[in-house]
mmCIF file of C-alpha atoms in Angstrom:
data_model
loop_
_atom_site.group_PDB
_atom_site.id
_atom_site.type_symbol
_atom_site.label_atom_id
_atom_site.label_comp_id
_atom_site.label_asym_id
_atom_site.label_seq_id
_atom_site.Cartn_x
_atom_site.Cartn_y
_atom_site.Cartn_z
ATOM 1 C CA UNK A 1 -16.925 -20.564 22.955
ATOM 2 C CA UNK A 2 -16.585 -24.444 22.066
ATOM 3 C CA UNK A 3 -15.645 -26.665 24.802
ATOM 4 C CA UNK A 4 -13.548 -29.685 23.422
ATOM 5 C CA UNK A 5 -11.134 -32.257 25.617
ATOM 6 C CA UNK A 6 -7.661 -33.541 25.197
ATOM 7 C CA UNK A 7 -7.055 -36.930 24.529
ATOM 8 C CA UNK A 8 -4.371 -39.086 26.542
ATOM 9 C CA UNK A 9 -1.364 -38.997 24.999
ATOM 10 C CA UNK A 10 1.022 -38.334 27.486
ATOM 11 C CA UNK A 11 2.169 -40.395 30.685
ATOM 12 C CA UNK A 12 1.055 -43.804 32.092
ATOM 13 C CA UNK A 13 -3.223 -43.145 31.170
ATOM 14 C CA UNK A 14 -1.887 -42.813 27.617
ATOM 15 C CA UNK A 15 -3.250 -46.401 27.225
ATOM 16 C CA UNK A 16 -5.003 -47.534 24.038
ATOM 17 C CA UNK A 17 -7.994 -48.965 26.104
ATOM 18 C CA UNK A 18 -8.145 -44.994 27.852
ATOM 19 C CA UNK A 19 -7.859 -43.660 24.395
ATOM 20 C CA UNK A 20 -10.744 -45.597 23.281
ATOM 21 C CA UNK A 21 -12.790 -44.989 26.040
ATOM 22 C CA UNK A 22 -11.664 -41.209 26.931
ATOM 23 C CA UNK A 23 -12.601 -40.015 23.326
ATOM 24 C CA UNK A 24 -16.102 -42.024 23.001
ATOM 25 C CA UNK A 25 -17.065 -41.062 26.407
ATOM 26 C CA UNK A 26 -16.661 -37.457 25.327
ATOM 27 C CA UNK A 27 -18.475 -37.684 21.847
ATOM 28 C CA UNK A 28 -21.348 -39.199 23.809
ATOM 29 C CA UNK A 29 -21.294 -36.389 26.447
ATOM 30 C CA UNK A 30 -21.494 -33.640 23.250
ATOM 31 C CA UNK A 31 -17.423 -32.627 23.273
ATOM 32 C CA UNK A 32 -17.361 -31.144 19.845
ATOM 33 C CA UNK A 33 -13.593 -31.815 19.539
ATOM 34 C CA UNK A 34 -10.705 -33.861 20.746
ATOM 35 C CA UNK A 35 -7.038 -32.791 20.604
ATOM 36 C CA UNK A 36 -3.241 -34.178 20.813
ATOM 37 C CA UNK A 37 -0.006 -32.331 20.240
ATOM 38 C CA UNK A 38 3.763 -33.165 19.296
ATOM 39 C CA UNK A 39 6.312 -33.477 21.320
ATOM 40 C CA UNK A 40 9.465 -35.459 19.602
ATOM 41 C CA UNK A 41 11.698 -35.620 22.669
ATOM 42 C CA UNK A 42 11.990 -34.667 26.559
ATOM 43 C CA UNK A 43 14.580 -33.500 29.096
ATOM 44 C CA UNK A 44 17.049 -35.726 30.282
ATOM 45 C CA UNK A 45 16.395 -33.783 33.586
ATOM 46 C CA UNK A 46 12.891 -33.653 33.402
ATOM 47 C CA UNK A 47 13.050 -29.305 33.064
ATOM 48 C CA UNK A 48 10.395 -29.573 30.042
ATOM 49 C CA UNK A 49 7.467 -30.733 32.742
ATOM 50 C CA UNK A 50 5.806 -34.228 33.726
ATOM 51 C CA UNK A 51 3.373 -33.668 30.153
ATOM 52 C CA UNK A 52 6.325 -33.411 27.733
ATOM 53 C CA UNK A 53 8.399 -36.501 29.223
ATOM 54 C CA UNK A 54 6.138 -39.370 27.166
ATOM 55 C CA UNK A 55 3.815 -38.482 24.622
ATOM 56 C CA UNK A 56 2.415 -39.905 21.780
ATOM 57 C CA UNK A 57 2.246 -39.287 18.268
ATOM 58 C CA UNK A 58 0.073 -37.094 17.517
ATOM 59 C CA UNK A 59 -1.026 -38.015 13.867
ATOM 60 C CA UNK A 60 -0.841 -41.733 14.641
ATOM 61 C CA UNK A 61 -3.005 -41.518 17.963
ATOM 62 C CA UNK A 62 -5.636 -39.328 15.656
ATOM 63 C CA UNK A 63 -5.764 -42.003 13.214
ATOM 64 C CA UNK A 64 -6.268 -44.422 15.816
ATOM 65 C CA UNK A 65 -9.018 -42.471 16.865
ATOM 66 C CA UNK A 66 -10.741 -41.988 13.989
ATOM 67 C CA UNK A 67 -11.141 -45.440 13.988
ATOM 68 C CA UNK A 68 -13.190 -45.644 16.863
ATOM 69 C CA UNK A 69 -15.599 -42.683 16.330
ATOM 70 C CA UNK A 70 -17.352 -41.532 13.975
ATOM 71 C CA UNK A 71 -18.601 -37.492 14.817
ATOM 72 C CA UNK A 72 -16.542 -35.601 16.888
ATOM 73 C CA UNK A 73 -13.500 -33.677 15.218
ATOM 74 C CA UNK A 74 -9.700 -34.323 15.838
ATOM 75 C CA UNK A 75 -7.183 -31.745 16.274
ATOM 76 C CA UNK A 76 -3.773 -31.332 16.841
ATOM 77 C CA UNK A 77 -2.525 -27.907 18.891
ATOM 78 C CA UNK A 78 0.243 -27.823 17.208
ATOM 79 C CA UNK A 79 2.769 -30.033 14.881
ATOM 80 C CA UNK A 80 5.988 -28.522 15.213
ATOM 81 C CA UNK A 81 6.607 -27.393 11.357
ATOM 82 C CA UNK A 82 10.522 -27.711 10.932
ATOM 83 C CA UNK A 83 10.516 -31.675 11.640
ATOM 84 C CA UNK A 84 8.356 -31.878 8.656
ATOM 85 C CA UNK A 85 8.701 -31.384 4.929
ATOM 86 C CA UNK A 86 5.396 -30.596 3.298
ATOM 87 C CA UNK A 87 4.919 -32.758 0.731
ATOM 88 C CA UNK A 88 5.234 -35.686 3.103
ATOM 89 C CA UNK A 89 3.072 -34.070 6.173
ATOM 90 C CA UNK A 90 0.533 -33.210 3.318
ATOM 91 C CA UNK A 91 0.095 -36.728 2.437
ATOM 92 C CA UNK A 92 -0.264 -37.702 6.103
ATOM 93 C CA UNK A 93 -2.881 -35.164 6.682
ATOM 94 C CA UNK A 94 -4.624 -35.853 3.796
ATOM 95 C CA UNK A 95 -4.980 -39.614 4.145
ATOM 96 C CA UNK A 96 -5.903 -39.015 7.947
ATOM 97 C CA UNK A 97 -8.793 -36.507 6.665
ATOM 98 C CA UNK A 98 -9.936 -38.533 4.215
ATOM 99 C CA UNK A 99 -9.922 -41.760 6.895
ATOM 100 C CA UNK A 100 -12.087 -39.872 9.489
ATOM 101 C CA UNK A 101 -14.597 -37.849 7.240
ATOM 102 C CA UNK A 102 -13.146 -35.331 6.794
ATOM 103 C CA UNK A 103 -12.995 -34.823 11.028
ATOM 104 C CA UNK A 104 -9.443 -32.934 10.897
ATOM 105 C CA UNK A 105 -7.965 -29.811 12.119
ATOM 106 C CA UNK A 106 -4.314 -28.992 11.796
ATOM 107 C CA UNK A 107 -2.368 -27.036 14.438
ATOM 108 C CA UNK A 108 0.953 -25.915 13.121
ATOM 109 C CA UNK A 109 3.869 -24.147 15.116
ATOM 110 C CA UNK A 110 7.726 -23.953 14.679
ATOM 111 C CA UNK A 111 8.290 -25.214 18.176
ATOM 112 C CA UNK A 112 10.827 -24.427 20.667
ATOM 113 C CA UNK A 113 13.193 -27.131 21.097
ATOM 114 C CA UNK A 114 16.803 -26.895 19.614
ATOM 115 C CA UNK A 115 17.311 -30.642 20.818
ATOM 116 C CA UNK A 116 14.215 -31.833 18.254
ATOM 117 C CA UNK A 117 15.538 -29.430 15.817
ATOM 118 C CA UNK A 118 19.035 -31.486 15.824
ATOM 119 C CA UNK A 119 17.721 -35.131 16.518
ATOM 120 C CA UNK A 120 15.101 -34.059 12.676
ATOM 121 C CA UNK A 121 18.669 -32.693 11.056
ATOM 122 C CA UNK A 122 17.125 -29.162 10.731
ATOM 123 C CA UNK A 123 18.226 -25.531 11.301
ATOM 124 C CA UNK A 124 16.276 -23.543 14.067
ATOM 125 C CA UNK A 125 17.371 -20.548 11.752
ATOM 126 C CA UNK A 126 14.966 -18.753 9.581
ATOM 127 C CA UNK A 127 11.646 -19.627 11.043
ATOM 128 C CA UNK A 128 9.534 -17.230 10.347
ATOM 129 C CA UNK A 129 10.189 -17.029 6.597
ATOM 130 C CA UNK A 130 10.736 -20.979 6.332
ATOM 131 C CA UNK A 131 7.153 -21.290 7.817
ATOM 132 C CA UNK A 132 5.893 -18.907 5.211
ATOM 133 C CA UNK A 133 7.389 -21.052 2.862
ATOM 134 C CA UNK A 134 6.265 -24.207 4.470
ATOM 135 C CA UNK A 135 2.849 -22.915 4.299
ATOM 136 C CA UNK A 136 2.646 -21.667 0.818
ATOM 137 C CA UNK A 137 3.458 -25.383 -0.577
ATOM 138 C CA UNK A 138 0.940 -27.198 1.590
ATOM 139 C CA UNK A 139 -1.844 -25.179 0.483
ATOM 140 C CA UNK A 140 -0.164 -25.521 -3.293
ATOM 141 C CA UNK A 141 -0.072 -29.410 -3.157
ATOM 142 C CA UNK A 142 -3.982 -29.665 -1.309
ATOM 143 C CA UNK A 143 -5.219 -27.280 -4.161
ATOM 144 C CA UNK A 144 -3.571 -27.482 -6.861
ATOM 145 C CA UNK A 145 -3.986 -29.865 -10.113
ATOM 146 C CA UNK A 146 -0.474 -30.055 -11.460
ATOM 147 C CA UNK A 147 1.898 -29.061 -8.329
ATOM 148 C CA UNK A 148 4.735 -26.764 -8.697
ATOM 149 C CA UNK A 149 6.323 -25.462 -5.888
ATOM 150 C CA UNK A 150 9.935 -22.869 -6.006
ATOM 151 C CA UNK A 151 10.452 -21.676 -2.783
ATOM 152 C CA UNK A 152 13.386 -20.108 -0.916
ATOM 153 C CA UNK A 153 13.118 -23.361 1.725
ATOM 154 C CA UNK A 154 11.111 -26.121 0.047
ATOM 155 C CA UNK A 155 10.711 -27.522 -3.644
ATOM 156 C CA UNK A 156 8.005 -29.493 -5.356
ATOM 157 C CA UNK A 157 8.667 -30.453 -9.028
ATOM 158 C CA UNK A 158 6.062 -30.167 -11.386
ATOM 159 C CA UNK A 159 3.724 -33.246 -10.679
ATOM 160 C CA UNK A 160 0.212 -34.298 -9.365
ATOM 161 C CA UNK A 161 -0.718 -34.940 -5.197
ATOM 162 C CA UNK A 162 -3.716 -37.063 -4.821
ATOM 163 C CA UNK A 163 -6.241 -37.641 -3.442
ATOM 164 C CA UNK A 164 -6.871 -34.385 -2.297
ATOM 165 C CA UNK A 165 -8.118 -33.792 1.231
ATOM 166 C CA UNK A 166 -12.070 -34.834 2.273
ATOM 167 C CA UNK A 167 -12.738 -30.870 3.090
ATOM 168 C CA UNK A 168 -12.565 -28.268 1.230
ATOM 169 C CA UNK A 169 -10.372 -26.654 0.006
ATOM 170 C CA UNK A 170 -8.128 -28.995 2.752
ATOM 171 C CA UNK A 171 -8.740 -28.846 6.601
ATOM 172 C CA UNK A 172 -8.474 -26.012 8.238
ATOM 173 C CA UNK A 173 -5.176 -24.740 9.464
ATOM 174 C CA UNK A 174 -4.698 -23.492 12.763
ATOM 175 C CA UNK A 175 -1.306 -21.464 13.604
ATOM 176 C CA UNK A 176 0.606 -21.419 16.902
ATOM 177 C CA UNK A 177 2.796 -18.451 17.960
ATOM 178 C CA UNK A 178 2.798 -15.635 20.263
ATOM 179 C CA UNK A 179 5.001 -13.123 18.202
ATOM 180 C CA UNK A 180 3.778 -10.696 16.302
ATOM 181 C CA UNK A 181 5.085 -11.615 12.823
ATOM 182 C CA UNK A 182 3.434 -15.424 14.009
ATOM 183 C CA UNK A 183 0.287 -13.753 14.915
ATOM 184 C CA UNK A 184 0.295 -11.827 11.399
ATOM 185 C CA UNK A 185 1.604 -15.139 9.762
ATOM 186 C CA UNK A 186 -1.886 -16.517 11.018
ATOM 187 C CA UNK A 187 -4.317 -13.845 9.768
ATOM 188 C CA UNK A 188 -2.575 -13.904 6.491
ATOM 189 C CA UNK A 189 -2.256 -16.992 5.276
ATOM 190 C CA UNK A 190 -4.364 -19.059 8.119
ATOM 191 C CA UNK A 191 -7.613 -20.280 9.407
ATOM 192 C CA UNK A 192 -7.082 -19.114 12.729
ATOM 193 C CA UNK A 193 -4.561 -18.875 15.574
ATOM 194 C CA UNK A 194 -3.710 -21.696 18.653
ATOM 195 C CA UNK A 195 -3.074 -19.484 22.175
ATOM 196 C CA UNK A 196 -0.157 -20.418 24.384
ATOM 197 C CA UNK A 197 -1.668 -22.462 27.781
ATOM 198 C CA UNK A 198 0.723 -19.605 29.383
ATOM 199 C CA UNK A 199 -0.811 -16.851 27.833
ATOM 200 C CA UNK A 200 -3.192 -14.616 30.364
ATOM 201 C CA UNK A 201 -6.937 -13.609 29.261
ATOM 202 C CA UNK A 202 -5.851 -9.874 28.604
ATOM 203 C CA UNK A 203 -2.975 -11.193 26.341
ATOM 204 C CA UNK A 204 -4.818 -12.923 24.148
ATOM 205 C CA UNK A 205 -7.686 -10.807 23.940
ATOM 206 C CA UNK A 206 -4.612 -8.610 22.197
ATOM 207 C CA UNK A 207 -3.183 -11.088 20.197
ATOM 208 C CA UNK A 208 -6.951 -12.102 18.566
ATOM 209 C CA UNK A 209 -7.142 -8.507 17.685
ATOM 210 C CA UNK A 210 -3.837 -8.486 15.580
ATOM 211 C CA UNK A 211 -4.879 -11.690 13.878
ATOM 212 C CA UNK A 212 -8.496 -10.203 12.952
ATOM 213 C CA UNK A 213 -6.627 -7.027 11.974
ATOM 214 C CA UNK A 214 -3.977 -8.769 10.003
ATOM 215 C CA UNK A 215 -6.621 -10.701 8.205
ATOM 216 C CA UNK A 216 -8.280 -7.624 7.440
ATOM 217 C CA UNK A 217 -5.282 -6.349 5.586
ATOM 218 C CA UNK A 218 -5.092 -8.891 3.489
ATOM 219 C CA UNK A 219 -8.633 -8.953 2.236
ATOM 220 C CA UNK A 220 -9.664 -11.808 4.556
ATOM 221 C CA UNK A 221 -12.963 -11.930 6.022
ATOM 222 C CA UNK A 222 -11.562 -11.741 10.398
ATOM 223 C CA UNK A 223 -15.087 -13.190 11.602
ATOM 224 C CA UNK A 224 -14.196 -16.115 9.487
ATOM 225 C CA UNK A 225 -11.249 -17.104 11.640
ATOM 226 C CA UNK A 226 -11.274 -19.465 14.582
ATOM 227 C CA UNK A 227 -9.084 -19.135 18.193
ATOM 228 C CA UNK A 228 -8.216 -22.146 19.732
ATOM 229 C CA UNK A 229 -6.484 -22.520 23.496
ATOM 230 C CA UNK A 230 -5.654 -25.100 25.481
ATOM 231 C CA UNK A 231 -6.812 -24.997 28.916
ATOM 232 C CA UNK A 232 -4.745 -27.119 31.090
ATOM 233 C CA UNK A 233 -7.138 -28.238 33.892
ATOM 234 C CA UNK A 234 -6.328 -29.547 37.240
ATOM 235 C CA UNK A 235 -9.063 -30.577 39.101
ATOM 236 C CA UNK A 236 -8.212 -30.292 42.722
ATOM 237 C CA UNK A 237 -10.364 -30.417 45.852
ATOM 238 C CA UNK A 238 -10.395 -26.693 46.998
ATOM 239 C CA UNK A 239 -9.317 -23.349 45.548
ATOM 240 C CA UNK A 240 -6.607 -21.965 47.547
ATOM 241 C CA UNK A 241 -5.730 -17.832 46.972
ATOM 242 C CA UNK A 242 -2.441 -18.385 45.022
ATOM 243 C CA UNK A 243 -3.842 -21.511 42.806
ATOM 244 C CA UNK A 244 -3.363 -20.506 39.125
ATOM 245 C CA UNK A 245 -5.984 -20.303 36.787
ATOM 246 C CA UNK A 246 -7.841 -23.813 35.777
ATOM 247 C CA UNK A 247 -6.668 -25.582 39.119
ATOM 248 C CA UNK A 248 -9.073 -26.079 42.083
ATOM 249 C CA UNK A 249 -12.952 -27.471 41.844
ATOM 250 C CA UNK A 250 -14.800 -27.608 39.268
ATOM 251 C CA UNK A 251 -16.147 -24.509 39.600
ATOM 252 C CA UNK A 252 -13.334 -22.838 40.064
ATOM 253 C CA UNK A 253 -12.376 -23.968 36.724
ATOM 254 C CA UNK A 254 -15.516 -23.762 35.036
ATOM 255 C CA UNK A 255 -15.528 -19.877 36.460
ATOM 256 C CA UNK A 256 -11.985 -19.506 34.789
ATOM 257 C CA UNK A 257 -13.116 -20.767 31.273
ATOM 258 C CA UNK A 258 -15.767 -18.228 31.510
ATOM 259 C CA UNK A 259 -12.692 -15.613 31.601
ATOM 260 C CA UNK A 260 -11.665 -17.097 28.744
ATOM 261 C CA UNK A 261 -14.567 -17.031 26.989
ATOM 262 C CA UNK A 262 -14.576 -13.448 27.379
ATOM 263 C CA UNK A 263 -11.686 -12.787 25.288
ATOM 264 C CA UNK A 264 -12.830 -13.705 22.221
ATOM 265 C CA UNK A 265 -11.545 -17.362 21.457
ATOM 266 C CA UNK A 266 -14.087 -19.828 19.643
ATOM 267 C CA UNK A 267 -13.185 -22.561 21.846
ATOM 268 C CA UNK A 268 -10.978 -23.481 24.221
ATOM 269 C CA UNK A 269 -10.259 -27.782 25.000
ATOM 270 C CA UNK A 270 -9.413 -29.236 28.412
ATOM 271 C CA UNK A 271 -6.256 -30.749 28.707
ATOM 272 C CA UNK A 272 -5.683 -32.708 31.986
ATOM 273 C CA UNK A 273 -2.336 -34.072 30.157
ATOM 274 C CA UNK A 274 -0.980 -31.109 31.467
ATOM 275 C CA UNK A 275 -1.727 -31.880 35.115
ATOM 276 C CA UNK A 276 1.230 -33.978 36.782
ATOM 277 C CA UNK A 277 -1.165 -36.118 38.476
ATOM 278 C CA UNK A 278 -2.311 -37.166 35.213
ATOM 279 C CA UNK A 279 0.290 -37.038 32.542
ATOM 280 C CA UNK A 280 3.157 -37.944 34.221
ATOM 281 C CA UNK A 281 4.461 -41.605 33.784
ATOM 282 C CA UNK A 282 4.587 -41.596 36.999
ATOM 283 C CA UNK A 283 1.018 -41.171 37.957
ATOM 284 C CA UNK A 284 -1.212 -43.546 38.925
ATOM 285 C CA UNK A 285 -3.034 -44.695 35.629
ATOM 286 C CA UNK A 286 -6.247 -46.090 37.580
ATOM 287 C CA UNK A 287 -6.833 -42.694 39.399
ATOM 288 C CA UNK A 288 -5.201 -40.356 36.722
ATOM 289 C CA UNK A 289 -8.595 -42.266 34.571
ATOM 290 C CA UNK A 290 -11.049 -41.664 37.516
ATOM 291 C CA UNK A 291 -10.269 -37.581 37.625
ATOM 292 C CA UNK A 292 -10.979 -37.298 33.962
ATOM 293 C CA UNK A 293 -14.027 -39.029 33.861
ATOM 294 C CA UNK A 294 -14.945 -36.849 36.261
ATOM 295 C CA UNK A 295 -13.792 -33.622 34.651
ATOM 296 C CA UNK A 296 -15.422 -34.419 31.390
ATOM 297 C CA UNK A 297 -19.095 -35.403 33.265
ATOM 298 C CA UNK A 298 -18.636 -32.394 34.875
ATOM 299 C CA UNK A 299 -17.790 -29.467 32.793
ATOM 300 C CA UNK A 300 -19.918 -31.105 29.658
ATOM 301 C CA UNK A 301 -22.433 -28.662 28.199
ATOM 302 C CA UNK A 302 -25.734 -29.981 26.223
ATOM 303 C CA UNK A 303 -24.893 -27.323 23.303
ATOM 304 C CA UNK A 304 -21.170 -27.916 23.708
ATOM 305 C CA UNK A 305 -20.611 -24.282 24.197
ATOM 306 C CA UNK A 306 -19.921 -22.185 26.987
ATOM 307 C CA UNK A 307 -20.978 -18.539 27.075
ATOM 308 C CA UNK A 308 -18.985 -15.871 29.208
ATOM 309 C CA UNK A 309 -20.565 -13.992 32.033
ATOM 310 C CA UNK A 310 -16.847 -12.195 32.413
ATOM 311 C CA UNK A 311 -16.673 -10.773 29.653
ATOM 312 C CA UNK A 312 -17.316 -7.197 30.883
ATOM 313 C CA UNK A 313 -13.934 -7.778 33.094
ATOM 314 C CA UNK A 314 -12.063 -7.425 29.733
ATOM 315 C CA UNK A 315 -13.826 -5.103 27.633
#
């Protein structure tokens, strides 16, 4: 299982110079990857958590970031489908592949939020079959000569998109979703599948095997597929008995991503975004900075991979 890191994009380290430093300190250290995600709005009453009051954009802080390095790849986990038409996220993610190298991974999800449905002028009605839809026409405009596009949700007339994308046949595409139609959704028509942060070891050890199976079904080649989850660490000084999973010492946490590894995801990034202490905008930026250096020193690996000794607890 790949190890990658999250890059600070939410709350008061969300700084350009951290951004800079946080995501060439971990392509030095070997981090094979480095990750953002979308979130459009937050709570008035802060119910949404400290990481989703103040975050960047996603695709904007990746471009910014391609800019200042030059090997390690850049994710997103996920963009939230329905505030996007394709045609116009296809151009985005195609410049921003072509800009980095052809560096990019693409997370996609229909999100959760009936606020950031309303504030994009969309319906949160229909998802499943709108992100069929939505899917269909991306691949259609990456691959295609002469575009032509009739779907039930989205239209492209018959016309050209280029340049295509730097990889081939267009970056991969990662989907999010814990439902089964989602997880099907992702070994049909997907590169692989993005965990929920919330989901437990045994439940996604379940959900990878729908994806492989769905895949399967389809005439898709399962061991070709890739499992992403976010791990949101939060380094503390001791493990106490009711701590969650990914909070205490560092080897408390490295000990839990070994779970993890056991379940059969191909990698798994740390996201200390997550961790109030961090990615609030109302943590301390100078010490928020000084916990993640120390987090990515720590749990770096030379290969960039970290092999289970758990994973006998699942089988």
């Amino acid at each position: 299982m790949k190890i990658g890191f999250a890059a600070p994009v939410s709350g008061a380290w969300a700084t350009p110079a951290n951004l800079v430093h946080i995501a060439r300190l971990a392509e030095r250290l070997g981090y094979p990857s480095l990750w953002t995600y979308q979130r459009l709005l937050g709570a008035p009453d802060g119910s949404w958590g400290e990481a989703n009051r103040g975050v960047h954009d996603p695709l904007v802080t990746l471009s910014f970031l391609a800019a200042h390095t030059t090997r390690i790849r850049l994710g997103v986990a996920v963009l939230v489908m329905p505030l996007h038409t394709p045609a116009v996220l296809a151009k985005q993610i195609t410049t921003l592949d072509l800009l980095s190298g052809g560096r990019l991974d693409v997370g996609l999800g229909n999100g959760w939020a009936p606020e950031e449905y309303a504030a994009a002028g969309v319906t949160g009605r229909d998802l499943g079959r709108r992100a069929d839809d939505f899917l269909t026409c991306l691949k259609t405009l990456w691959t295609d000569e002469v575009v032509r596009h009739d779907g039930p949700y989205y239209r492209v007339p018959p016309t050209r998109f280029d340049p295509k994308p730097a990889q081939t046949p267009h970056p991969p595409v990662l989907l999010g979703g814990a439902a089964p139609a989602a997880l099907r959704r992702a070994g049909r028509l997907c590169d692989g599948w993005v965990a929920s942060s919330k989901a437990d070891p045994a439940a996604i050890r379940d959900a990878i095997a729908v994806v492989r199976a769905a895949a399967e079904e389809a005439g898709r080649d399962p061991a070709a597929l890739r499992f992403v989850c976010r791990a949101p660490v939060r380094l503390r000084p001791s493990a106490g008995a009711d701590q969650p999973a990914l909070t205490g010492p560092v080897g408390k946490i490295r000990d839990d991503l070994e779970v993890l590894a056991g379940t059969g995801l191909t990698e798994t990034f740390l996201d200390p975004n997550f961790d109030p202490e961090v990615g609030s905008p109302d943590a301390e930026a100078g010490r928020a900075l000084e916990r993640v250096e120390l987090l990515l020193g720590e749990l770096a690996t030379p290969s960039g991979e970290l092999s289970s000794r758990a994973a006998a607890t699942l089988a």
